[in-house]
Amino acid sequence: RQLHQRGHDIVVLASEASMYIKEGTFYTLKRYPVPFRREDIEGAFLKLGHGVFENEPLLQRVVKTYKKVKKDSALLFSACSHLLHNKELMASLVESSFDAVLTDPLLPCGPIVALYLALPAVFFLNSLPCGLDFQGTQCPSPPSYVPRALSLNSDHMTFLPRVKNMLIFLSESFLCNVVYSPYGALASEVLQKDVTVQDLMGSASVWLLRTDFV
């Protein structure tokens, strides 16, 4: 709204299955087709929420979480792939000569679009999993000293908390590789050069973090 009031023209990109992005008076909404329905996304989120309250053995929960993450991330990745391979829409974005891309890099489709359009990217986010924000900003976050999210560790860890921290770090890396590795290959295909997920996360000109990082 502030950008619109200052005289800027804003275009919002959203898939046809988007749950919350609607038409607005202060921006132009462009939708693109995806191979799934809004109900599929809504069902995935509801199942994720219900799963938090299920009381299952740890190993069973880990396996179940892995399967769900793999399934849901494939669904969201397909949306990004359909956007980037929509030649008509991408051509119209190139012709529009935008000034910047504002995006949440939780799923790094926006950064790929920004690189494709050769535009500065502004990352507007709450947080990123697996320390991807630290990687993108090249900020050190050694697991021996920096407690991982939800570990309940303090910044003064003895040996056992550090072991716990490292195990969480390794499990995060495994799960995040499942979710994020396809985006590196997709970006490399679209941009016609080798691109890693860390390259995508490090492509922002400005990071706007709406979280308490203390």
PDB file of C-alpha atoms in Angstrom, residues 9-167:
ATOM      1  CA  ASP A   9       2.995   0.267 -10.081  1.00  0.00           C
ATOM      2  CA  ILE A  10       2.951  -3.150  -8.424  1.00  0.00           C
ATOM      3  CA  VAL A  11       2.401  -6.561 -10.005  1.00  0.00           C
ATOM      4  CA  VAL A  12       1.770  -9.562  -7.751  1.00  0.00           C
ATOM      5  CA  LEU A  13       2.439 -13.062  -9.087  1.00  0.00           C
ATOM      6  CA  ALA A  14       0.399 -15.927  -7.647  1.00  0.00           C
ATOM      7  CA  SER A  15      -0.552 -19.403  -8.743  1.00  0.00           C
ATOM      8  CA  GLU A  16      -4.169 -20.253  -9.511  1.00  0.00           C
ATOM      9  CA  ALA A  17      -4.104 -22.492  -6.409  1.00  0.00           C
ATOM     10  CA  SER A  18      -3.018 -19.712  -4.044  1.00  0.00           C
ATOM     11  CA  MET A  19      -5.030 -19.782  -0.814  1.00  0.00           C
ATOM     12  CA  TYR A  20      -4.713 -16.222   0.467  1.00  0.00           C
ATOM     13  CA  ILE A  21      -3.631 -13.878  -2.333  1.00  0.00           C
ATOM     14  CA  LYS A  22      -6.702 -12.165  -3.764  1.00  0.00           C
ATOM     15  CA  GLU A  23      -7.426  -9.285  -6.138  1.00  0.00           C
ATOM     16  CA  GLY A  24      -6.410  -5.898  -4.709  1.00  0.00           C
ATOM     17  CA  THR A  25      -7.094  -2.276  -5.591  1.00  0.00           C
ATOM     18  CA  PHE A  26      -3.462  -1.184  -5.182  1.00  0.00           C
ATOM     19  CA  TYR A  27      -1.780  -3.864  -7.318  1.00  0.00           C
ATOM     20  CA  THR A  28      -2.257  -5.891 -10.481  1.00  0.00           C
ATOM     21  CA  LEU A  29      -2.618  -9.624  -9.865  1.00  0.00           C
ATOM     22  CA  LYS A  30      -1.233 -12.043 -12.438  1.00  0.00           C
ATOM     23  CA  ARG A  31      -2.051 -15.718 -11.958  1.00  0.00           C
ATOM     24  CA  TYR A  32      -0.396 -18.696 -13.620  1.00  0.00           C
ATOM     25  CA  PRO A  33      -1.698 -22.267 -13.960  1.00  0.00           C
ATOM     26  CA  VAL A  34      -0.337 -25.111 -11.831  1.00  0.00           C
ATOM     27  CA  PRO A  35      -0.995 -28.883 -11.931  1.00  0.00           C
ATOM     28  CA  PHE A  36      -2.872 -28.999  -8.613  1.00  0.00           C
ATOM     29  CA  ARG A  37      -5.890 -27.416  -6.912  1.00  0.00           C
ATOM     30  CA  ARG A  38      -6.257 -24.986  -4.044  1.00  0.00           C
ATOM     31  CA  GLU A  39      -7.834 -27.812  -2.039  1.00  0.00           C
ATOM     32  CA  ASP A  40      -4.614 -29.823  -2.361  1.00  0.00           C
ATOM     33  CA  ILE A  41      -2.582 -27.020  -0.757  1.00  0.00           C
ATOM     34  CA  GLU A  42      -5.170 -26.446   1.951  1.00  0.00           C
ATOM     35  CA  GLY A  43      -5.283 -30.176   2.742  1.00  0.00           C
ATOM     36  CA  ALA A  44      -1.493 -30.340   2.994  1.00  0.00           C
ATOM     37  CA  PHE A  45      -1.375 -27.477   5.502  1.00  0.00           C
ATOM     38  CA  LEU A  46      -4.220 -28.897   7.587  1.00  0.00           C
ATOM     39  CA  LYS A  47      -2.519 -32.287   7.725  1.00  0.00           C
ATOM     40  CA  LEU A  48       0.723 -30.619   8.762  1.00  0.00           C
ATOM     41  CA  GLY A  49      -1.054 -28.797  11.596  1.00  0.00           C
ATOM     42  CA  HIS A  50      -2.805 -31.939  12.840  1.00  0.00           C
ATOM     43  CA  GLY A  51       0.458 -33.868  12.734  1.00  0.00           C
ATOM     44  CA  VAL A  52       1.953 -31.597  15.397  1.00  0.00           C
ATOM     45  CA  PHE A  53      -0.477 -33.022  17.962  1.00  0.00           C
ATOM     46  CA  GLU A  54      -0.014 -36.702  17.114  1.00  0.00           C
ATOM     47  CA  ASN A  55       1.728 -38.696  19.833  1.00  0.00           C
ATOM     48  CA  GLU A  56       3.941 -41.179  17.980  1.00  0.00           C
ATOM     49  CA  PRO A  57       7.317 -42.834  18.646  1.00  0.00           C
ATOM     50  CA  LEU A  58      10.247 -40.637  17.584  1.00  0.00           C
ATOM     51  CA  LEU A  59      11.486 -42.876  14.757  1.00  0.00           C
ATOM     52  CA  GLN A  60       7.986 -43.230  13.324  1.00  0.00           C
ATOM     53  CA  ARG A  61       7.507 -39.473  13.481  1.00  0.00           C
ATOM     54  CA  VAL A  62      10.825 -38.826  11.722  1.00  0.00           C
ATOM     55  CA  VAL A  63       9.949 -41.201   8.860  1.00  0.00           C
ATOM     56  CA  LYS A  64       6.451 -39.741   8.574  1.00  0.00           C
ATOM     57  CA  THR A  65       7.797 -36.178   8.575  1.00  0.00           C
ATOM     58  CA  TYR A  66      10.336 -37.042   5.889  1.00  0.00           C
ATOM     59  CA  LYS A  67       7.654 -38.526   3.621  1.00  0.00           C
ATOM     60  CA  LYS A  68       5.347 -35.537   4.108  1.00  0.00           C
ATOM     61  CA  VAL A  69       8.103 -32.976   3.537  1.00  0.00           C
ATOM     62  CA  LYS A  70       9.122 -34.773   0.352  1.00  0.00           C
ATOM     63  CA  LYS A  71       5.523 -34.898  -0.937  1.00  0.00           C
ATOM     64  CA  ASP A  72       4.604 -31.302  -0.052  1.00  0.00           C
ATOM     65  CA  SER A  73       7.851 -29.809  -1.322  1.00  0.00           C
ATOM     66  CA  ALA A  74       7.393 -31.588  -4.666  1.00  0.00           C
ATOM     67  CA  LEU A  75       3.946 -29.985  -4.925  1.00  0.00           C
ATOM     68  CA  LEU A  76       5.294 -26.486  -4.289  1.00  0.00           C
ATOM     69  CA  PHE A  77       8.315 -27.035  -6.525  1.00  0.00           C
ATOM     70  CA  SER A  78       6.008 -27.918  -9.425  1.00  0.00           C
ATOM     71  CA  ALA A  79       4.336 -24.502  -9.025  1.00  0.00           C
ATOM     72  CA  CYS A  80       7.699 -22.758  -9.378  1.00  0.00           C
ATOM     73  CA  SER A  81       8.624 -24.868 -12.385  1.00  0.00           C
ATOM     74  CA  HIS A  82       5.332 -24.043 -14.116  1.00  0.00           C
ATOM     75  CA  LEU A  83       5.888 -20.325 -13.513  1.00  0.00           C
ATOM     76  CA  LEU A  84       9.423 -20.294 -14.893  1.00  0.00           C
ATOM     77  CA  HIS A  85       8.429 -22.388 -17.932  1.00  0.00           C
ATOM     78  CA  ASN A  86       5.438 -20.159 -18.707  1.00  0.00           C
ATOM     79  CA  LYS A  87       7.103 -18.435 -21.670  1.00  0.00           C
ATOM     80  CA  GLU A  88       4.280 -15.971 -22.303  1.00  0.00           C
ATOM     81  CA  LEU A  89       4.149 -14.766 -18.692  1.00  0.00           C
ATOM     82  CA  MET A  90       7.934 -14.579 -18.308  1.00  0.00           C
ATOM     83  CA  ALA A  91       8.204 -12.608 -21.572  1.00  0.00           C
ATOM     84  CA  SER A  92       5.613 -10.130 -20.296  1.00  0.00           C
ATOM     85  CA  LEU A  93       7.615  -9.692 -17.089  1.00  0.00           C
ATOM     86  CA  VAL A  94      10.765  -8.957 -19.102  1.00  0.00           C
ATOM     87  CA  GLU A  95       8.925  -6.375 -21.225  1.00  0.00           C
ATOM     88  CA  SER A  96       7.490  -4.632 -18.152  1.00  0.00           C
ATOM     89  CA  SER A  97      10.923  -3.340 -17.069  1.00  0.00           C
ATOM     90  CA  PHE A  98      10.384  -3.551 -13.320  1.00  0.00           C
ATOM     91  CA  ASP A  99      12.699  -1.883 -10.809  1.00  0.00           C
ATOM     92  CA  ALA A 100      12.879  -4.635  -8.173  1.00  0.00           C
ATOM     93  CA  VAL A 101      11.464  -7.943  -6.976  1.00  0.00           C
ATOM     94  CA  LEU A 102      10.012  -8.252  -3.461  1.00  0.00           C
ATOM     95  CA  THR A 103       9.820 -11.893  -2.372  1.00  0.00           C
ATOM     96  CA  ASP A 104       9.864 -14.330   0.540  1.00  0.00           C
ATOM     97  CA  PRO A 105      12.755 -16.740  -0.181  1.00  0.00           C
ATOM     98  CA  LEU A 106      11.310 -19.568   1.957  1.00  0.00           C
ATOM     99  CA  LEU A 107      10.755 -21.231  -1.415  1.00  0.00           C
ATOM    100  CA  PRO A 108      13.428 -19.725  -3.684  1.00  0.00           C
ATOM    101  CA  CYS A 109      11.287 -19.185  -6.763  1.00  0.00           C
ATOM    102  CA  GLY A 110      11.276 -15.398  -6.342  1.00  0.00           C
ATOM    103  CA  PRO A 111      15.077 -15.185  -6.309  1.00  0.00           C
ATOM    104  CA  ILE A 112      15.211 -17.179  -9.567  1.00  0.00           C
ATOM    105  CA  VAL A 113      12.713 -14.756 -11.161  1.00  0.00           C
ATOM    106  CA  ALA A 114      14.783 -11.792  -9.951  1.00  0.00           C
ATOM    107  CA  LEU A 115      17.984 -13.248 -11.432  1.00  0.00           C
ATOM    108  CA  TYR A 116      16.173 -14.069 -14.687  1.00  0.00           C
ATOM    109  CA  LEU A 117      14.953 -10.467 -14.945  1.00  0.00           C
ATOM    110  CA  ALA A 118      18.367  -9.135 -13.803  1.00  0.00           C
ATOM    111  CA  LEU A 119      16.684  -7.124 -11.027  1.00  0.00           C
ATOM    112  CA  PRO A 120      17.670  -6.412  -7.423  1.00  0.00           C
ATOM    113  CA  ALA A 121      15.797  -8.633  -4.980  1.00  0.00           C
ATOM    114  CA  VAL A 122      14.378  -7.574  -1.620  1.00  0.00           C
ATOM    115  CA  PHE A 123      13.866 -10.535   0.719  1.00  0.00           C
ATOM    116  CA  PHE A 124      10.927 -10.033   3.091  1.00  0.00           C
ATOM    117  CA  LEU A 125      10.787 -12.946   5.516  1.00  0.00           C
ATOM    118  CA  ASN A 126      10.177 -14.249   8.993  1.00  0.00           C
ATOM    119  CA  SER A 127      12.880 -16.916   8.996  1.00  0.00           C
ATOM    120  CA  LEU A 128      14.514 -19.618   6.898  1.00  0.00           C
ATOM    121  CA  PRO A 129      15.089 -23.241   7.931  1.00  0.00           C
ATOM    122  CA  CYS A 130      18.437 -25.000   8.215  1.00  0.00           C
ATOM    123  CA  GLY A 131      20.455 -21.802   8.560  1.00  0.00           C
ATOM    124  CA  LEU A 132      19.904 -20.864   4.908  1.00  0.00           C
ATOM    125  CA  ASP A 133      19.667 -17.218   5.927  1.00  0.00           C
ATOM    126  CA  PHE A 134      23.113 -17.480   7.529  1.00  0.00           C
ATOM    127  CA  GLN A 135      24.478 -19.111   4.376  1.00  0.00           C
ATOM    128  CA  GLY A 136      22.903 -16.476   2.142  1.00  0.00           C
ATOM    129  CA  THR A 137      24.321 -13.591   4.151  1.00  0.00           C
ATOM    130  CA  GLN A 138      27.635 -15.415   4.744  1.00  0.00           C
ATOM    131  CA  CYS A 139      27.137 -14.967   8.476  1.00  0.00           C
ATOM    132  CA  PRO A 140      28.937 -17.604  10.603  1.00  0.00           C
ATOM    133  CA  SER A 141      26.702 -19.897  12.649  1.00  0.00           C
ATOM    134  CA  PRO A 142      28.821 -22.767  14.016  1.00  0.00           C
ATOM    135  CA  PRO A 143      26.659 -25.438  15.716  1.00  0.00           C
ATOM    136  CA  SER A 144      29.202 -25.662  18.552  1.00  0.00           C
ATOM    137  CA  TYR A 145      28.254 -22.153  19.678  1.00  0.00           C
ATOM    138  CA  VAL A 146      24.931 -21.115  18.087  1.00  0.00           C
ATOM    139  CA  PRO A 147      21.881 -23.041  19.394  1.00  0.00           C
ATOM    140  CA  ARG A 148      19.635 -24.467  16.682  1.00  0.00           C
ATOM    141  CA  ALA A 149      15.982 -23.492  16.524  1.00  0.00           C
ATOM    142  CA  LEU A 150      13.708 -25.442  18.928  1.00  0.00           C
ATOM    143  CA  SER A 151      16.709 -27.112  20.600  1.00  0.00           C
ATOM    144  CA  LEU A 152      16.097 -25.218  23.873  1.00  0.00           C
ATOM    145  CA  ASN A 153      19.894 -24.889  24.145  1.00  0.00           C
ATOM    146  CA  SER A 154      21.445 -21.686  25.444  1.00  0.00           C
ATOM    147  CA  ASP A 155      24.508 -19.986  23.974  1.00  0.00           C
ATOM    148  CA  HIS A 156      26.592 -21.582  26.761  1.00  0.00           C
ATOM    149  CA  MET A 157      26.546 -25.273  25.881  1.00  0.00           C
ATOM    150  CA  THR A 158      28.376 -28.124  27.542  1.00  0.00           C
ATOM    151  CA  PHE A 159      29.292 -31.305  25.677  1.00  0.00           C
ATOM    152  CA  LEU A 160      25.874 -33.031  25.595  1.00  0.00           C
ATOM    153  CA  PRO A 161      23.921 -29.965  24.429  1.00  0.00           C
ATOM    154  CA  ARG A 162      26.521 -29.490  21.688  1.00  0.00           C
ATOM    155  CA  VAL A 163      26.014 -33.107  20.596  1.00  0.00           C
ATOM    156  CA  LYS A 164      22.254 -32.498  20.548  1.00  0.00           C
ATOM    157  CA  ASN A 165      22.829 -29.290  18.570  1.00  0.00           C
ATOM    158  CA  MET A 166      24.953 -31.129  16.017  1.00  0.00           C
ATOM    159  CA  LEU A 167      22.370 -33.906  15.588  1.00  0.00           C
TER     160      LEU A 167
END
